[in-house]
PDB file of C-alpha atoms in Angstrom:
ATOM      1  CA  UNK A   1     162.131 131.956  73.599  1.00  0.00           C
ATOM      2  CA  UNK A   2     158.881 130.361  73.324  1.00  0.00           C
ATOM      3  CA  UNK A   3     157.072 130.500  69.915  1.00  0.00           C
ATOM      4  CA  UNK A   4     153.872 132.347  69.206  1.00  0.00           C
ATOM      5  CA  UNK A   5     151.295 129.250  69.248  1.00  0.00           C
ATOM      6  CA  UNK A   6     153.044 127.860  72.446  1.00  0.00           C
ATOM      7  CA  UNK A   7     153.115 130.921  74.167  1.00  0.00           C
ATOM      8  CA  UNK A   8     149.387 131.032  73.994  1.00  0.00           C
ATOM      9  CA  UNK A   9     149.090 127.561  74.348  1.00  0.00           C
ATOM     10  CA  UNK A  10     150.890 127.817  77.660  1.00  0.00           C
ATOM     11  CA  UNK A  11     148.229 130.485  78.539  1.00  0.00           C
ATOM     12  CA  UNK A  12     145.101 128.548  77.358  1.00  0.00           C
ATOM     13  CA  UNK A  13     146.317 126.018  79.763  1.00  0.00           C
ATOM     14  CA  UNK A  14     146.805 128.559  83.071  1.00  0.00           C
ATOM     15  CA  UNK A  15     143.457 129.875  82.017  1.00  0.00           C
ATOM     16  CA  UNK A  16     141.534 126.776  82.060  1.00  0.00           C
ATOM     17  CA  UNK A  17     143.264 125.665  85.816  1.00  0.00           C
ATOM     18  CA  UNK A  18     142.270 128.847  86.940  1.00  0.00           C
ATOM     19  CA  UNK A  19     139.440 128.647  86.103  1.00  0.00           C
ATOM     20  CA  UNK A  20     138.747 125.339  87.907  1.00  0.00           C
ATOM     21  CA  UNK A  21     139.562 126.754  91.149  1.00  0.00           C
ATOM     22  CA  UNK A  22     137.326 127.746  93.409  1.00  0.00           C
ATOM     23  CA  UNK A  23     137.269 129.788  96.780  1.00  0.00           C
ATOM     24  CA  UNK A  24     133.771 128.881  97.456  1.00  0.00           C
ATOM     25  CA  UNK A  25     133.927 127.135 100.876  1.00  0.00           C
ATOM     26  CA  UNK A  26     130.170 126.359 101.126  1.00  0.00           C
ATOM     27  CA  UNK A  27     130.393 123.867  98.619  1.00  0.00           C
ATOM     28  CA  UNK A  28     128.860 120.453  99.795  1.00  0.00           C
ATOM     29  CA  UNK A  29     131.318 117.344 100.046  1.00  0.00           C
ATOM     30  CA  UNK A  30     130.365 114.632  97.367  1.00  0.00           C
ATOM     31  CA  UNK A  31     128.604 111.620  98.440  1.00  0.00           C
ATOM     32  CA  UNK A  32     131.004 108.751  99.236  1.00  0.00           C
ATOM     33  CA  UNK A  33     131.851 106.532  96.537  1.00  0.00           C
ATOM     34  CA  UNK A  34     130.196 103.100  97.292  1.00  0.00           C
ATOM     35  CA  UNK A  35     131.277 100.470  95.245  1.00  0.00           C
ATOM     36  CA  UNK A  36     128.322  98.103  96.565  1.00  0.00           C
ATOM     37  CA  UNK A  37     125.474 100.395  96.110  1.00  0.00           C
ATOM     38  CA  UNK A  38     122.891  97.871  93.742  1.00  0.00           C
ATOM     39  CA  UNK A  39     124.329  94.903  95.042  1.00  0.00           C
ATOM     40  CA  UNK A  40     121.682  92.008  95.630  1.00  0.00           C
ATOM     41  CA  UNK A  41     122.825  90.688  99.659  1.00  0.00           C
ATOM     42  CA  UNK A  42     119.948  88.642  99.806  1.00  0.00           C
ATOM     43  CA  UNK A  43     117.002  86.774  97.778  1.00  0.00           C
ATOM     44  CA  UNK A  44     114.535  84.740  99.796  1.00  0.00           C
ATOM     45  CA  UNK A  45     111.611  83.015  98.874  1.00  0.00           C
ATOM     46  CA  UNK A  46     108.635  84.272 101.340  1.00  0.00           C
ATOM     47  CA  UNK A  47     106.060  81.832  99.878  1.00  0.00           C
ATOM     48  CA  UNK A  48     103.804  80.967  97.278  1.00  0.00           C
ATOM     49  CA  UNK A  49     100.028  81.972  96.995  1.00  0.00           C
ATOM     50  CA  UNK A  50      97.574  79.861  95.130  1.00  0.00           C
ATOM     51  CA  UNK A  51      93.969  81.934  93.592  1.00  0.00           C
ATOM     52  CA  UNK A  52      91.851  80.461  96.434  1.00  0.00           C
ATOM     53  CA  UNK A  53      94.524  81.801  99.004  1.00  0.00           C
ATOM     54  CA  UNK A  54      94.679  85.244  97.848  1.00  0.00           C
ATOM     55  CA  UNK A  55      91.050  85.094  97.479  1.00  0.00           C
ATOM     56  CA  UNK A  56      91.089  84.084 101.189  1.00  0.00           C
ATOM     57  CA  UNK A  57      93.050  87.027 102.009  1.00  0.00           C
ATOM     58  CA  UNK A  58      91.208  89.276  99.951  1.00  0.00           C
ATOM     59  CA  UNK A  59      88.028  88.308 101.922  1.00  0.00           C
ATOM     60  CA  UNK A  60      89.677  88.232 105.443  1.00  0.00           C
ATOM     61  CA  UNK A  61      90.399  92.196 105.276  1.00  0.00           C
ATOM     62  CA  UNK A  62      86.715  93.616 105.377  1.00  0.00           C
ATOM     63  CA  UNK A  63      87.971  97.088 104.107  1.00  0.00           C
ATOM     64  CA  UNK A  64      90.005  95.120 100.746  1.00  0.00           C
ATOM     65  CA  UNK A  65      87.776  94.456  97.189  1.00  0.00           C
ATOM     66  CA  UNK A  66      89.053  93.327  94.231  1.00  0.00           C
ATOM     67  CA  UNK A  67      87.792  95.275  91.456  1.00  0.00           C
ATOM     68  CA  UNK A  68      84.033  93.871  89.456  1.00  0.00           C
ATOM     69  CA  UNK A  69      85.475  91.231  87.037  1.00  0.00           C
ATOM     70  CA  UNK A  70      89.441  90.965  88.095  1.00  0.00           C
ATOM     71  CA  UNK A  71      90.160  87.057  87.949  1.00  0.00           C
ATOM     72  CA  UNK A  72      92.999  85.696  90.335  1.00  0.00           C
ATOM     73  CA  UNK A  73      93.977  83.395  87.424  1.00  0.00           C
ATOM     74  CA  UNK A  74      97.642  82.412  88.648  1.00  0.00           C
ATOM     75  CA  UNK A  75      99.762  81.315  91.482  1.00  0.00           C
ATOM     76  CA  UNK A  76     101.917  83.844  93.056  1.00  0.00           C
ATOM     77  CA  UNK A  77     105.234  83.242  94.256  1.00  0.00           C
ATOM     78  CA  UNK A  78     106.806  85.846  96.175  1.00  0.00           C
ATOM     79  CA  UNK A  79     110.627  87.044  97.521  1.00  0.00           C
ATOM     80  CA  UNK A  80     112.614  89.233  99.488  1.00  0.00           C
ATOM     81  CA  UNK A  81     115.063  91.270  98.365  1.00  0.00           C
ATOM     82  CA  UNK A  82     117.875  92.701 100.142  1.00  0.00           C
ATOM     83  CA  UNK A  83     120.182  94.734  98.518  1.00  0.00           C
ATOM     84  CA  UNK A  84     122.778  97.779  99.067  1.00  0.00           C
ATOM     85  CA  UNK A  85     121.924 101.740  98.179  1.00  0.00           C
ATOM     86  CA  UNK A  86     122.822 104.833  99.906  1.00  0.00           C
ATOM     87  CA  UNK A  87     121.206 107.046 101.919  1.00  0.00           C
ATOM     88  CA  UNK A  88     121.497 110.888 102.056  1.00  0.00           C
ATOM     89  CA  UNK A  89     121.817 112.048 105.488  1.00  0.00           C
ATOM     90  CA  UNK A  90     119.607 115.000 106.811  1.00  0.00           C
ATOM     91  CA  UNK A  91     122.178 118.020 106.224  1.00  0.00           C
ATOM     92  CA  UNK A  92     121.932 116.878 102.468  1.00  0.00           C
ATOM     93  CA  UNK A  93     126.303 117.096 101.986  1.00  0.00           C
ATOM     94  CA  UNK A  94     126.558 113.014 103.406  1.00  0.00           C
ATOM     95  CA  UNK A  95     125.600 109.923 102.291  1.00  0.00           C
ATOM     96  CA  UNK A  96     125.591 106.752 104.385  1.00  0.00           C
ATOM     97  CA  UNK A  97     125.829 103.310 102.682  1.00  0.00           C
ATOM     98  CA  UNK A  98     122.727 101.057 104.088  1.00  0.00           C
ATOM     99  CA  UNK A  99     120.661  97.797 103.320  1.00  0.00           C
ATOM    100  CA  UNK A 100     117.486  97.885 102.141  1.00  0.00           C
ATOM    101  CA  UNK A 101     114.376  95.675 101.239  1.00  0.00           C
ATOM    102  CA  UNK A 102     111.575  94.996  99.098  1.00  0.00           C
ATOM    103  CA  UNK A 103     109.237  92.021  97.651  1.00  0.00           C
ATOM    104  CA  UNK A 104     109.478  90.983  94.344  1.00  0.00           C
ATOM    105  CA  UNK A 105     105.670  89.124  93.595  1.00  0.00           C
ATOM    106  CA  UNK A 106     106.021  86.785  90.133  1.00  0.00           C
ATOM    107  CA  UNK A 107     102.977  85.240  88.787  1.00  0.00           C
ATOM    108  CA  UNK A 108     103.736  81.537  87.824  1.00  0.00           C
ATOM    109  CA  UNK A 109     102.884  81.929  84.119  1.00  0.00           C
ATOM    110  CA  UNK A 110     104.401  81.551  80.963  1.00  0.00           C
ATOM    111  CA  UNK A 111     104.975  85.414  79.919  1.00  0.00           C
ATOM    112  CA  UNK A 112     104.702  87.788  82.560  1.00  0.00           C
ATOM    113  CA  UNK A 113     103.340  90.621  80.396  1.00  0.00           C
ATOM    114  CA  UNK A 114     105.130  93.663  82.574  1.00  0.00           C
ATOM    115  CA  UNK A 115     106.832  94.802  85.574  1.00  0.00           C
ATOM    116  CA  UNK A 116     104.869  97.029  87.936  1.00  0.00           C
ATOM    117  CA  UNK A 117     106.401  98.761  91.218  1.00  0.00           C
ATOM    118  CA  UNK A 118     103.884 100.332  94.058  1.00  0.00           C
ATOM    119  CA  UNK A 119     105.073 102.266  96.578  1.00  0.00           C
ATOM    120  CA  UNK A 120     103.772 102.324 100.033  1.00  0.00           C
ATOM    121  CA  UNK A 121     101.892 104.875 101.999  1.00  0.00           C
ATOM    122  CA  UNK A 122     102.800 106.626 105.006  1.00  0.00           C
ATOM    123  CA  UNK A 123     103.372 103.408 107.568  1.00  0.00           C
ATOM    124  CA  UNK A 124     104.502 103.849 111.064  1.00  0.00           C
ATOM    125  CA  UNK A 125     105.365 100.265 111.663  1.00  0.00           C
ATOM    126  CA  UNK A 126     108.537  98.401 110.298  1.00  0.00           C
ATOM    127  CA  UNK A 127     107.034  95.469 109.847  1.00  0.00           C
ATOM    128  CA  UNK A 128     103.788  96.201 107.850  1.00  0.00           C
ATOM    129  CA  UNK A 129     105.675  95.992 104.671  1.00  0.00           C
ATOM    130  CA  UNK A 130     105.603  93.590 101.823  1.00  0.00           C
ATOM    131  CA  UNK A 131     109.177  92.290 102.230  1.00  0.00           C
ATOM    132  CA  UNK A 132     108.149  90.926 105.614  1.00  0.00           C
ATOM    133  CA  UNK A 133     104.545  89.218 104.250  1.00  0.00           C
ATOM    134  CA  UNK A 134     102.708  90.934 101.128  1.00  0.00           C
ATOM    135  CA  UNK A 135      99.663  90.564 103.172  1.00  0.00           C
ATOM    136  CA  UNK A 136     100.725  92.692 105.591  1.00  0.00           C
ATOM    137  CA  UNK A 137     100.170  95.758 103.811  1.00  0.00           C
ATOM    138  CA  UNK A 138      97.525  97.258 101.229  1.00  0.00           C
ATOM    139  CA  UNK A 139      99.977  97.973  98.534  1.00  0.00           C
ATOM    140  CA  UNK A 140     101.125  93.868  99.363  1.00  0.00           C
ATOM    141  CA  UNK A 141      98.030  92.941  98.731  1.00  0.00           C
ATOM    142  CA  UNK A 142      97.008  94.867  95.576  1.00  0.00           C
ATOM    143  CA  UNK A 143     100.451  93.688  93.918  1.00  0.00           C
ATOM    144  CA  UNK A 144      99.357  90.077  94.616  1.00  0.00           C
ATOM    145  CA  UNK A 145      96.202  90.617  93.489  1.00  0.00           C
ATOM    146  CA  UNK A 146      97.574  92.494  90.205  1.00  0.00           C
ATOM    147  CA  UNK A 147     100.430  89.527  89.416  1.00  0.00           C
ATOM    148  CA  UNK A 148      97.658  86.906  90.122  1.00  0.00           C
ATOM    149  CA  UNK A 149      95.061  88.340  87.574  1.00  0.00           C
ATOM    150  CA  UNK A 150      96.878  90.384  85.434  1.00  0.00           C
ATOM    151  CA  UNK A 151     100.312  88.361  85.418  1.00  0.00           C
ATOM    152  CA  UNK A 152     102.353  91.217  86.141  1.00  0.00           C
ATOM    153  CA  UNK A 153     105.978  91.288  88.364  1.00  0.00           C
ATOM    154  CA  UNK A 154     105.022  93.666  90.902  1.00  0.00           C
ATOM    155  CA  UNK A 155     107.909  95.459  92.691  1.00  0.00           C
ATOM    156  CA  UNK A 156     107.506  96.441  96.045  1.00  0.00           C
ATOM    157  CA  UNK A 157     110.741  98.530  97.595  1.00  0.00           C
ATOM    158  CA  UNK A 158     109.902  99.374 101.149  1.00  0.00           C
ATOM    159  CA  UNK A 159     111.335 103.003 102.746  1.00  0.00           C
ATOM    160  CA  UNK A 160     114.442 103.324 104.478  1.00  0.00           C
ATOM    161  CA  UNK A 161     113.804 102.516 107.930  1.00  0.00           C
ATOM    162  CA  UNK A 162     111.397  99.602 107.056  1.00  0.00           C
ATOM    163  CA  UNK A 163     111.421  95.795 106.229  1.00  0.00           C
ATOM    164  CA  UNK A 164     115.332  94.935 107.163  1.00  0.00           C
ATOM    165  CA  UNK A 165     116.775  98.960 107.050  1.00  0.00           C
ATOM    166  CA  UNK A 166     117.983  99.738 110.417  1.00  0.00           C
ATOM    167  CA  UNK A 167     117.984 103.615 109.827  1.00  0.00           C
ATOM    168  CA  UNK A 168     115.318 106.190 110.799  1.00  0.00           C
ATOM    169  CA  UNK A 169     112.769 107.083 108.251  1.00  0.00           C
ATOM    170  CA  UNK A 170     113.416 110.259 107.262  1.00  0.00           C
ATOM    171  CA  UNK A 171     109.515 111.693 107.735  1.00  0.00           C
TER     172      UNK A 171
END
């Protein structure tokens, strides 16, 4: 005959695996596990920008101005990043592993003072991202712009379904 305490010890236990069942069938199945998800694939250099070539840019796009006063004190060098992450799939209760890119823009100074990230607008072209050229987008341009003269990092991660993702934005 069991004693007192490990009778109700015995029924402590049933009650706390009971009450980890669950009939609910609706529930959504976990995302897979992916052991790779934050993984760097890839770092490339894209190129290096000196002050008089970002102010060349800056004054090739009639629509772009610098703000009264910013200097474009330092070179720029900048790289693309490819790394692993997951993406949820439309029904919300999947995830698939993919690749994705972005543009990492380092000022060639001493003591980068911060790390900035901008994220870019609604785009309908895969290509007009800063991991392909930063001067192929606004928010490419502004983040060389802010590392040259304010000697930020500036992060740039593009969307699924840009730079090197092969999926569908999910607009």
């Amino acid at each position: 005959m069991l004693s007192r305490s490990a009778l109700f010890s015995v029924i402590l236990a049933f009650l706390v695996l009971l009450a980890g069942c669950s009939d609910d069938a609706t529930a959504p199945e976990p995302p897979p596990e992916v052991d790779t998800r934050g993984d760097i694939v890839s770092v490339t250099e894209i190129g290096t920008f000196a002050p008089a070539d970002i102010q060349a840019l800056v004054a090739a796009d009639p629509d772009f101005q610098l703000p009264p006063g910013m200097p474009l004190l330092d070179s720029v060098t900048a790289y693309r990043f490819v790394y692993e992450t997951v993406m949820p799939l439309p029904n919300g209760t999947k995830a698939e592993a993919i690749q994705a890119s972005g543009a990492l823009l380092v000022p060639l100074n001493d003591t980068p003072k911060r790390v900035l990230t901008l994220r870019p607008g609604t785009e309908s072209k895969r290509d007009l991202v800063a991991s392909v050229h930063p001067a192929n987008s606004n928010e490419g341009l502004v983040g060389i712009c802010l590392a040259a003269g304010g000697g930020s990092v500036v992060c740039l991660p593009d969307y699924p379904g840009f730079g090197v993702s092969e999926v569908d934005h999910p607009y």
